[in-house]
Coordinates of C-alpha atoms in Angstrom, one line a residue:
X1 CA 22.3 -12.6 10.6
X2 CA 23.1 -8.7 11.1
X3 CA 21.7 -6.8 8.9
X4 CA 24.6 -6.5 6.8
X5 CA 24.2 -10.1 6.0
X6 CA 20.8 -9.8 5.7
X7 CA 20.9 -6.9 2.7
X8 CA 23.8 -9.1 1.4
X9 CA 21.5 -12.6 0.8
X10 CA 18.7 -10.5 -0.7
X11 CA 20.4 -9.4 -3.0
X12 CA 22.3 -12.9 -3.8
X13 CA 18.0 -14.5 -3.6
X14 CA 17.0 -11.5 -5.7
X15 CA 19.6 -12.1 -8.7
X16 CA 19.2 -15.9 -8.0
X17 CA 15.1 -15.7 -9.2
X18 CA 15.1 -13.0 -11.0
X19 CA 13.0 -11.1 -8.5
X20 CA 12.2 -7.6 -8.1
X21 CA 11.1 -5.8 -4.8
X22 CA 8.7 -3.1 -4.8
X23 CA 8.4 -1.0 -1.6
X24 CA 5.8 1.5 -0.9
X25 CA 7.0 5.3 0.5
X26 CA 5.4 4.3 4.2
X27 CA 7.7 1.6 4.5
X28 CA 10.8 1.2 7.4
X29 CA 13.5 3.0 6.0
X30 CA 15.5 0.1 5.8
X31 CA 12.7 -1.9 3.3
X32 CA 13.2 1.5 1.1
X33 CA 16.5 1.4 0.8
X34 CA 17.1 -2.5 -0.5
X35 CA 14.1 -2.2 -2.6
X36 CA 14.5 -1.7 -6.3
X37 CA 11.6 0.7 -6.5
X38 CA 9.8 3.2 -4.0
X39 CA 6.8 4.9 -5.1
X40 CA 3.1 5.6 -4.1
X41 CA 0.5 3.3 -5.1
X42 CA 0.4 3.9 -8.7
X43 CA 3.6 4.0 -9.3
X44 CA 4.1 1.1 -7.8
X45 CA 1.2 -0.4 -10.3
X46 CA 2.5 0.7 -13.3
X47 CA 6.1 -0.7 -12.6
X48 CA 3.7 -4.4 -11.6
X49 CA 2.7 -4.0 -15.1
X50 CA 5.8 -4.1 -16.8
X51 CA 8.5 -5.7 -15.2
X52 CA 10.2 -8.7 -16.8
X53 CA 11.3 -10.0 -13.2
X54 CA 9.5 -13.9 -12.5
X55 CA 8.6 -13.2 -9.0
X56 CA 7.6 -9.5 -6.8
X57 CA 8.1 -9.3 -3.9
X58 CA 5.9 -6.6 -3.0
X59 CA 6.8 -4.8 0.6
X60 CA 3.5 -3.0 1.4
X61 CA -0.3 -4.5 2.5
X62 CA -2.4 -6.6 1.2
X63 CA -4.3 -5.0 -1.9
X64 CA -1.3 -4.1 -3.7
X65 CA 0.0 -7.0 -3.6
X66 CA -2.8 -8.4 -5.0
X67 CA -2.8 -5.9 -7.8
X68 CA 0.5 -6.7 -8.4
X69 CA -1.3 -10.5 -8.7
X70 CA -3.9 -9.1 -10.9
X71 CA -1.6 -7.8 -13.4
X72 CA 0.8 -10.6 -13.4
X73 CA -0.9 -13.9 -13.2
X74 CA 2.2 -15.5 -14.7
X75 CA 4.6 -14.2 -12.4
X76 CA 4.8 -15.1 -8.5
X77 CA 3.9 -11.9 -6.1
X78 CA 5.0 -12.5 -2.5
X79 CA 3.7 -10.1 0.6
X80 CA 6.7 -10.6 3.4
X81 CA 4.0 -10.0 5.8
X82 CA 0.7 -11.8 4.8
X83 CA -1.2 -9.8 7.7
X84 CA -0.1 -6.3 6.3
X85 CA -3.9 -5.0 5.8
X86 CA -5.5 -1.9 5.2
X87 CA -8.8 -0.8 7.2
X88 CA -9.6 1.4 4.5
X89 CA -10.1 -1.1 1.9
X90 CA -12.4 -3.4 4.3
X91 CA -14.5 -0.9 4.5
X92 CA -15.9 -1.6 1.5
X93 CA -17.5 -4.9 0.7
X94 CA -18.6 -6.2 -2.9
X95 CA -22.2 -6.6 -1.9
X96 CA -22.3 -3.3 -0.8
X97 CA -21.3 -1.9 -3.6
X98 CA -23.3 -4.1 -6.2
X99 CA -26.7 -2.4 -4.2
X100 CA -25.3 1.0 -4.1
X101 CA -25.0 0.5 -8.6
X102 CA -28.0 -1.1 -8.4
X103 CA -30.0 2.3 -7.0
X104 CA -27.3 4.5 -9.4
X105 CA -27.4 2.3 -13.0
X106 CA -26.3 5.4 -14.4
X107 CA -23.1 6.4 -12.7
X108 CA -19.6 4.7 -13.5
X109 CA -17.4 3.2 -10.1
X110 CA -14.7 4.5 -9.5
X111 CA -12.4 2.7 -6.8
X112 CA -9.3 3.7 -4.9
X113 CA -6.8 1.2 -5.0
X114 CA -7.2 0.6 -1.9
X115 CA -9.9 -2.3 -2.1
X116 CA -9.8 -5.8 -2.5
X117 CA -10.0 -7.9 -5.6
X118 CA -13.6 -8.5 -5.0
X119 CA -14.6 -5.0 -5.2
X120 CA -11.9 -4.3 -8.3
X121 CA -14.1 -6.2 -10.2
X122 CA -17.4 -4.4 -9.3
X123 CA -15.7 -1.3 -11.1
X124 CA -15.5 0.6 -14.2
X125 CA -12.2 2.0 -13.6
X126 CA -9.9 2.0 -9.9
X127 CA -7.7 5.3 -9.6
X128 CA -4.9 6.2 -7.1
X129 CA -4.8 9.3 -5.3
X130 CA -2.0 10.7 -8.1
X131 CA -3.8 10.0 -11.0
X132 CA -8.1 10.0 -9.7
X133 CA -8.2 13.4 -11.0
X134 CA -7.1 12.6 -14.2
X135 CA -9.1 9.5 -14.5
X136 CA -12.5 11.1 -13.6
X137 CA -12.4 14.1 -15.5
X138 CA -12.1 11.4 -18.5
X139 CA -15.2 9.7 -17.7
X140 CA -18.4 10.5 -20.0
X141 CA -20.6 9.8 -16.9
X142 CA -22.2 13.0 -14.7
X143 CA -22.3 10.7 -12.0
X144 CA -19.6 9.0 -10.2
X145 CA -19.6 6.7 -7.5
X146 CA -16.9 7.0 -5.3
X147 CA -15.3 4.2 -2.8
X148 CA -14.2 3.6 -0.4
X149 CA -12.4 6.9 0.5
X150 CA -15.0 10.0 1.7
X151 CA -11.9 12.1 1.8
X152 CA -10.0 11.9 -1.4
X153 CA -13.4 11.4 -3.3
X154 CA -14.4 15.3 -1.8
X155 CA -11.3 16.1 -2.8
X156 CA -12.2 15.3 -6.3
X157 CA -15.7 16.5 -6.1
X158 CA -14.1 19.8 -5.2
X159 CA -11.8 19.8 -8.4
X160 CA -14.8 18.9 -10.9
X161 CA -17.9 20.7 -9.6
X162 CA -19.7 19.3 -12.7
X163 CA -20.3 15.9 -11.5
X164 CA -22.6 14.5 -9.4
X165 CA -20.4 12.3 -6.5
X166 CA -22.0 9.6 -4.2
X167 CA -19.4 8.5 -1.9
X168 CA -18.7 5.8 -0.2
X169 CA -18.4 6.5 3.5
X170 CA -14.9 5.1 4.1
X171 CA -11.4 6.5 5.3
X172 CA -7.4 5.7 6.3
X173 CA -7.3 5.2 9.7
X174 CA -3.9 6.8 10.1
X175 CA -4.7 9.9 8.0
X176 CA -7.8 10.5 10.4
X177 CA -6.2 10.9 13.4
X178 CA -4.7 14.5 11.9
X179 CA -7.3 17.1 13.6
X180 CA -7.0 20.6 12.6
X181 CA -6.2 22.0 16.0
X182 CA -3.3 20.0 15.6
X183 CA -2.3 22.1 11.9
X184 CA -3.0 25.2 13.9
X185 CA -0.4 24.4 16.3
X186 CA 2.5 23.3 14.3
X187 CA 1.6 26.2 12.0
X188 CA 2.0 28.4 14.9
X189 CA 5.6 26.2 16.0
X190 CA 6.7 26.5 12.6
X191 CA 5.4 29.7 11.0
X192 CA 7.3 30.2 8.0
X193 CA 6.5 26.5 6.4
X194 CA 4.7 25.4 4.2
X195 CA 2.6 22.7 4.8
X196 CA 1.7 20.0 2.2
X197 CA -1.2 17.1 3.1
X198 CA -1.9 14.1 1.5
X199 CA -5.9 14.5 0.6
X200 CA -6.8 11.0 2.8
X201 CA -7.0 13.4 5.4
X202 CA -10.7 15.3 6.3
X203 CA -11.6 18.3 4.8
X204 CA -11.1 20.3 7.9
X205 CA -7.3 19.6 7.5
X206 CA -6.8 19.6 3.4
X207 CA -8.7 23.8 3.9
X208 CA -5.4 24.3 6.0
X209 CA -2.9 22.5 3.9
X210 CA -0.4 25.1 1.5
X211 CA -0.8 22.0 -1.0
X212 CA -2.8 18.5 -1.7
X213 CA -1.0 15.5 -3.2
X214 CA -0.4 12.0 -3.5
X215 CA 3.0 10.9 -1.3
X216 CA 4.5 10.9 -4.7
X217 CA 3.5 14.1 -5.6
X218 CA 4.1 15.7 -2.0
X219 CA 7.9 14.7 -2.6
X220 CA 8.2 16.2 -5.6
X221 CA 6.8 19.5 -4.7
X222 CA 8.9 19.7 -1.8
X223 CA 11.9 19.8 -4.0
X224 CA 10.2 22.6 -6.2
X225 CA 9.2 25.4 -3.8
X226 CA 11.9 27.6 -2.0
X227 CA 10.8 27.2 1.5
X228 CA 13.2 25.4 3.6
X229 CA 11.0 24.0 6.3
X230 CA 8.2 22.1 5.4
X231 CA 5.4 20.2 7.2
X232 CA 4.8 16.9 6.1
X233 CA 1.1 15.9 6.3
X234 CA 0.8 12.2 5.3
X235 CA 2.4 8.9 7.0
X236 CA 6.0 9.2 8.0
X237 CA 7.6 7.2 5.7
X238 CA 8.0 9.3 3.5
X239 CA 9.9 11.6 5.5
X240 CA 12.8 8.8 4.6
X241 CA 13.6 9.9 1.1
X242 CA 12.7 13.2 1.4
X243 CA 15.4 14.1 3.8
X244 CA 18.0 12.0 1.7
X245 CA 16.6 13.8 -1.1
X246 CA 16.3 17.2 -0.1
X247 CA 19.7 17.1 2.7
X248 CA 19.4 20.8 2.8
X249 CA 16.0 21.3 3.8
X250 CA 14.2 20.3 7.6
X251 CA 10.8 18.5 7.4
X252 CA 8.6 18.2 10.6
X253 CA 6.0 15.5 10.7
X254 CA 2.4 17.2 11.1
X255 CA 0.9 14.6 13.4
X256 CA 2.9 12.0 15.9
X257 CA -0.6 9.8 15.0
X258 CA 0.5 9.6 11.1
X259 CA 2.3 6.2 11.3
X260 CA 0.4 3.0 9.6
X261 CA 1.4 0.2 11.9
X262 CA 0.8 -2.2 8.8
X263 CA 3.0 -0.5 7.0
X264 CA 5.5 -1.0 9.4
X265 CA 5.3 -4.5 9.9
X266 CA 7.6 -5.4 7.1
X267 CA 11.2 -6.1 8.2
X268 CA 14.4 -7.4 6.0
X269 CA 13.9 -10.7 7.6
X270 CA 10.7 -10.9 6.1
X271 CA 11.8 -9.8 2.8
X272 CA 14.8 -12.7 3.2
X273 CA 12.5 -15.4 4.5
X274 CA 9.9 -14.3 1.9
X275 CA 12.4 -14.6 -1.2
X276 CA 14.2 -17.7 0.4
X277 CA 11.1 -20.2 1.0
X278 CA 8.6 -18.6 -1.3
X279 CA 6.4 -17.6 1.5
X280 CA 3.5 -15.7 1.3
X281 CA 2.4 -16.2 -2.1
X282 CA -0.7 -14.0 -3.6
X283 CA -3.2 -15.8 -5.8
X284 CA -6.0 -14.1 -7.3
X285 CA -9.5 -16.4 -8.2
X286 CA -9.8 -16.3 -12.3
X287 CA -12.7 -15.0 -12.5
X288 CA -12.1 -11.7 -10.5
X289 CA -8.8 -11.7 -11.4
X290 CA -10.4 -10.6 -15.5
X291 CA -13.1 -8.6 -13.8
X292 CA -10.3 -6.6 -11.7
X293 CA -7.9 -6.2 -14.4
X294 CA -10.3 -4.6 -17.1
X295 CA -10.4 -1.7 -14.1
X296 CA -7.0 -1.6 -13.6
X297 CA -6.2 -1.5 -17.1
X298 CA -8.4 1.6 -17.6
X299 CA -6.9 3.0 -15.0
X300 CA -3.4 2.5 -16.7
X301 CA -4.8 3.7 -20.2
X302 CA -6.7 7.0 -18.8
X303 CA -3.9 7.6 -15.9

């Protein structure tokens, strides 16, 4: 089928079972545009929690499909591509974790969404990058154990000086490779833009950024400031509804290293094959799956 015929027999499978597809911003452009939501992690999450659909079909990697899982268990949550993974949440294990609580009884866990199940449900409360802020300056707890991302959780320990962080030595591959040498040079390319970062990127880079944000929040401030160039420091997906969102304005990607090849992976054949044979279907053990959900529930309630 072209891809005509493609978009045309989603959309004929999608009304057919009542399905809706979620797509995250570092999707193809073409996943973005047939999906019936495109957000960042949490919004994504919160739009799990309350549809009425019967089945997801959730184009993004691994954990947030699961999540989607986690807060369905009634409803059937496809992944188009079962091996769209994310390093950053193997990083962390549940063992790991259990020892680092075991020598901090006192401090609350905090996880990034990015994390498996498993892990989920060794925590007191998971948090997205647009909302961990929020969520931890809630807590009651001076301490705060942070995982799996180094980055975002200094980010956070910047923002609240007041608590003690022990973080969890973990990062996004694709937000790594930005080096600061490289900001300094498309500052000097592009000297009159400002230059907004996501904070999965290392300190070096967020101390050069003009503004930190979640994708979500990166795209929304790029619609508020004046500027009319602007250097986009997170993966390049996002570039996608930016520019159809902001026509008038020129965006230039910070790094040529900020593309997530398993966010990539996803293709409307997958979302057609996915939707037409049930493939790829997410379950969730019971037992984690309550574990996990009381976290992600908090994080819903305090977010």
């Amino acid at each position: 089928m072209d891809k005509n015929q493609l978009i045309f027999e989603i959309e004929r499978l999608k009304k057919e079972r009542n399905a809706i597809i979620l797509a995250h911003n570092y999707q193809i452009g073409d996943v973005q545009d047939i999906a019936d939501v495109v957000g960042d992690s949490y919004a994504l999450a919160k739009k799990a929690a309350s549809t009425d659909s019967d089945v997801i079909v959730f184009c993004g990697v691994h954990f947030m499909a699961e999540s989607a899982k986690i807060l369905n268990p009634e409803k059937t949550v496809l992944l188009p591509v079962l091996d769209a993974g994310c390093p950053m949440a193997d990083m962390v294990d549940k063992d790991g974790l259990r020892r680092l609580k075991e020598q901090h009884p006192d401090a609350k866990v905090v996880t990034y969404i990015n994390s498996s199940a498993e892990v989920k449900a060794e925590s007191d409360v998971i948090c997205t990058s647009s909302n961990a802020l929020k969520v931890i300056s809630q807590l009651d707890a001076k301490k705060i154990i942070f995982a799996p991302d180094r980055n975002l959780g200094t980010y956070i320990a910047r923002k609240l000086p007041e608590k003690e962080f022990i973080l969890w030595d973990g990062f996004c591959l694709t937000h790594m490779r930005v080096k600061s040498e490289e900001v300094r040079k498309v500052r000097e390319l592009y000297p009159e833009a400002k230059l907004l970062v996501h904070p999965e990127c290392s300190p070096e880079v967020q101390d050069l950024a003009d503004f930190l944000g979640s994708t979500s929040e990166i795209i929304d401030y790029a619609g508020k400031i004046p500027e009319k160039e602007i250097i986009v420091g997170t993966e390049e997906g996002v570039l996608h509804i930016m520019r159809a969102k902001y026509p008038e304005k020129k965006f230039y990607l910070l790094s040529p290293g900020l593309i997530c090849p398993n966010m990539k992976k996803t293709r409307l054949e997958d979302v057609y094959e996915a939707l037409l044979h049930n493939r790829n279907i997410i379950e969730v053990d019971q037992e984690i799956r309550m574990k996990s959900l009381k976290a992600l529930e908090e994080m819903l309630r305090l977010g």
